[in-house]
């Protein structure tokens, strides 16, 4: 197996950051952040449990995982109108990005795996 094909093991600092985001204190419950991370990771092909997310956040996390560039102001406005604060949306977004990030990185390193 070539160096490009070997999975990366996150540094201890990265593991600590992920743990802090997904289990630490926040505006949103840790279970919600973990569900966002799990859904985004599953979208990239990782094995994660199916954890409950409100439908509007499931749509949002899917958009973050599949193509955050397509999000528009109205998407966030709709979530704010549904009662989510900016802090809550930030936490959900970061959690989703953490879930989607490793697969996105691997695909960028190995374009033939897409």
Short mmCIF file of C-alpha atoms in Angstrom, two decimals:
data_model
loop_
_atom_site.label_atom_id
_atom_site.label_comp_id
_atom_site.label_asym_id
_atom_site.label_seq_id
_atom_site.Cartn_x
_atom_site.Cartn_y
_atom_site.Cartn_z
CA UNK A 1 0.00 0.00 0.00
CA UNK A 2 1.46 3.37 -0.97
CA UNK A 3 1.80 6.25 1.51
CA UNK A 4 -1.08 8.07 -0.18
CA UNK A 5 -3.45 5.17 0.40
CA UNK A 6 -2.77 4.65 4.11
CA UNK A 7 -5.39 6.05 6.48
CA UNK A 8 -4.20 8.89 8.64
CA UNK A 9 -4.27 8.71 12.40
CA UNK A 10 -5.22 12.04 13.94
CA UNK A 11 -2.71 13.70 16.24
CA UNK A 12 -3.59 13.70 19.96
CA UNK A 13 -4.39 17.40 19.72
CA UNK A 14 -6.93 16.75 16.97
CA UNK A 15 -8.51 13.93 18.97
CA UNK A 16 -8.79 16.28 21.95
CA UNK A 17 -10.39 18.97 19.79
CA UNK A 18 -12.95 16.55 18.37
CA UNK A 19 -13.77 15.25 21.85
CA UNK A 20 -14.19 18.79 23.17
CA UNK A 21 -16.54 19.74 20.34
CA UNK A 22 -18.64 16.58 20.55
CA UNK A 23 -18.77 16.05 24.30
CA UNK A 24 -17.90 19.36 25.94
CA UNK A 25 -20.18 22.07 27.23
CA UNK A 26 -22.04 24.01 24.59
CA UNK A 27 -25.21 25.77 23.61
CA UNK A 28 -26.52 22.56 22.08
CA UNK A 29 -26.70 19.19 23.85
CA UNK A 30 -23.70 16.95 23.21
CA UNK A 31 -26.08 14.31 21.78
CA UNK A 32 -27.17 16.76 19.07
CA UNK A 33 -23.57 17.57 18.11
CA UNK A 34 -22.72 13.87 18.06
CA UNK A 35 -25.71 13.16 15.83
CA UNK A 36 -24.63 15.90 13.41
CA UNK A 37 -21.09 14.51 13.28
CA UNK A 38 -22.37 10.96 12.77
CA UNK A 39 -24.72 11.89 9.94
CA UNK A 40 -22.03 13.88 8.12
CA UNK A 41 -19.54 11.04 8.55
CA UNK A 42 -22.06 8.50 7.22
CA UNK A 43 -22.65 10.72 4.18
CA UNK A 44 -18.95 10.26 3.44
CA UNK A 45 -19.08 6.51 3.86
CA UNK A 46 -17.91 6.16 7.46
CA UNK A 47 -19.59 3.78 9.85
CA UNK A 48 -21.41 5.73 12.53
CA UNK A 49 -24.59 5.04 14.47
CA UNK A 50 -27.86 6.60 13.37
CA UNK A 51 -28.63 9.15 16.04
CA UNK A 52 -31.81 11.23 16.09
CA UNK A 53 -31.73 14.73 14.61
CA UNK A 54 -34.67 17.06 14.08
CA UNK A 55 -35.65 16.97 10.37
CA UNK A 56 -34.61 20.58 9.73
CA UNK A 57 -31.14 19.91 11.16
CA UNK A 58 -30.87 16.64 9.26
CA UNK A 59 -31.40 18.60 6.02
CA UNK A 60 -28.88 21.23 7.11
CA UNK A 61 -26.20 18.72 8.15
CA UNK A 62 -26.68 16.87 4.87
CA UNK A 63 -26.09 20.12 3.00
CA UNK A 64 -22.97 20.87 5.05
CA UNK A 65 -21.61 17.37 4.44
CA UNK A 66 -22.47 17.16 0.75
CA UNK A 67 -21.71 20.67 -0.39
CA UNK A 68 -21.55 23.51 2.08
CA UNK A 69 -20.83 25.86 -0.82
CA UNK A 70 -24.48 25.52 -1.83
CA UNK A 71 -25.82 26.87 1.48
CA UNK A 72 -27.49 30.26 1.20
CA UNK A 73 -28.51 32.88 3.74
CA UNK A 74 -32.12 31.71 3.54
CA UNK A 75 -31.12 28.25 4.79
CA UNK A 76 -29.72 29.77 7.98
CA UNK A 77 -32.61 32.22 8.28
CA UNK A 78 -35.07 29.33 8.19
CA UNK A 79 -33.20 27.59 11.00
CA UNK A 80 -33.08 30.78 13.04
CA UNK A 81 -36.81 31.22 12.46
CA UNK A 82 -37.25 27.66 13.75
CA UNK A 83 -35.62 28.74 17.02
CA UNK A 84 -31.93 27.90 16.58
CA UNK A 85 -29.49 30.55 17.78
CA UNK A 86 -26.35 31.51 15.88
CA UNK A 87 -24.29 29.75 18.56
CA UNK A 88 -26.33 26.57 18.14
CA UNK A 89 -25.95 26.68 14.36
CA UNK A 90 -22.22 27.24 14.70
CA UNK A 91 -21.89 24.18 16.94
CA UNK A 92 -23.94 22.02 14.58
CA UNK A 93 -21.94 23.26 11.59
CA UNK A 94 -18.58 22.54 13.24
CA UNK A 95 -19.78 19.10 14.32
CA UNK A 96 -20.94 18.30 10.79
CA UNK A 97 -17.66 19.56 9.35
CA UNK A 98 -15.73 17.30 11.73
CA UNK A 99 -17.78 14.36 10.50
CA UNK A 100 -17.38 15.19 6.82
CA UNK A 101 -13.78 16.36 6.98
CA UNK A 102 -11.80 13.10 7.08
CA UNK A 103 -13.58 11.61 4.07
CA UNK A 104 -13.29 14.86 2.13
CA UNK A 105 -9.58 14.98 2.94
CA UNK A 106 -9.05 11.37 1.84
CA UNK A 107 -10.89 12.02 -1.42
CA UNK A 108 -8.71 15.06 -2.05
CA UNK A 109 -5.58 12.98 -1.39
CA UNK A 110 -6.82 10.12 -3.58
CA UNK A 111 -9.03 11.49 -6.38
CA UNK A 112 -9.38 8.00 -7.88
CA UNK A 113 -11.48 6.92 -4.85
CA UNK A 114 -14.38 9.28 -5.57
#
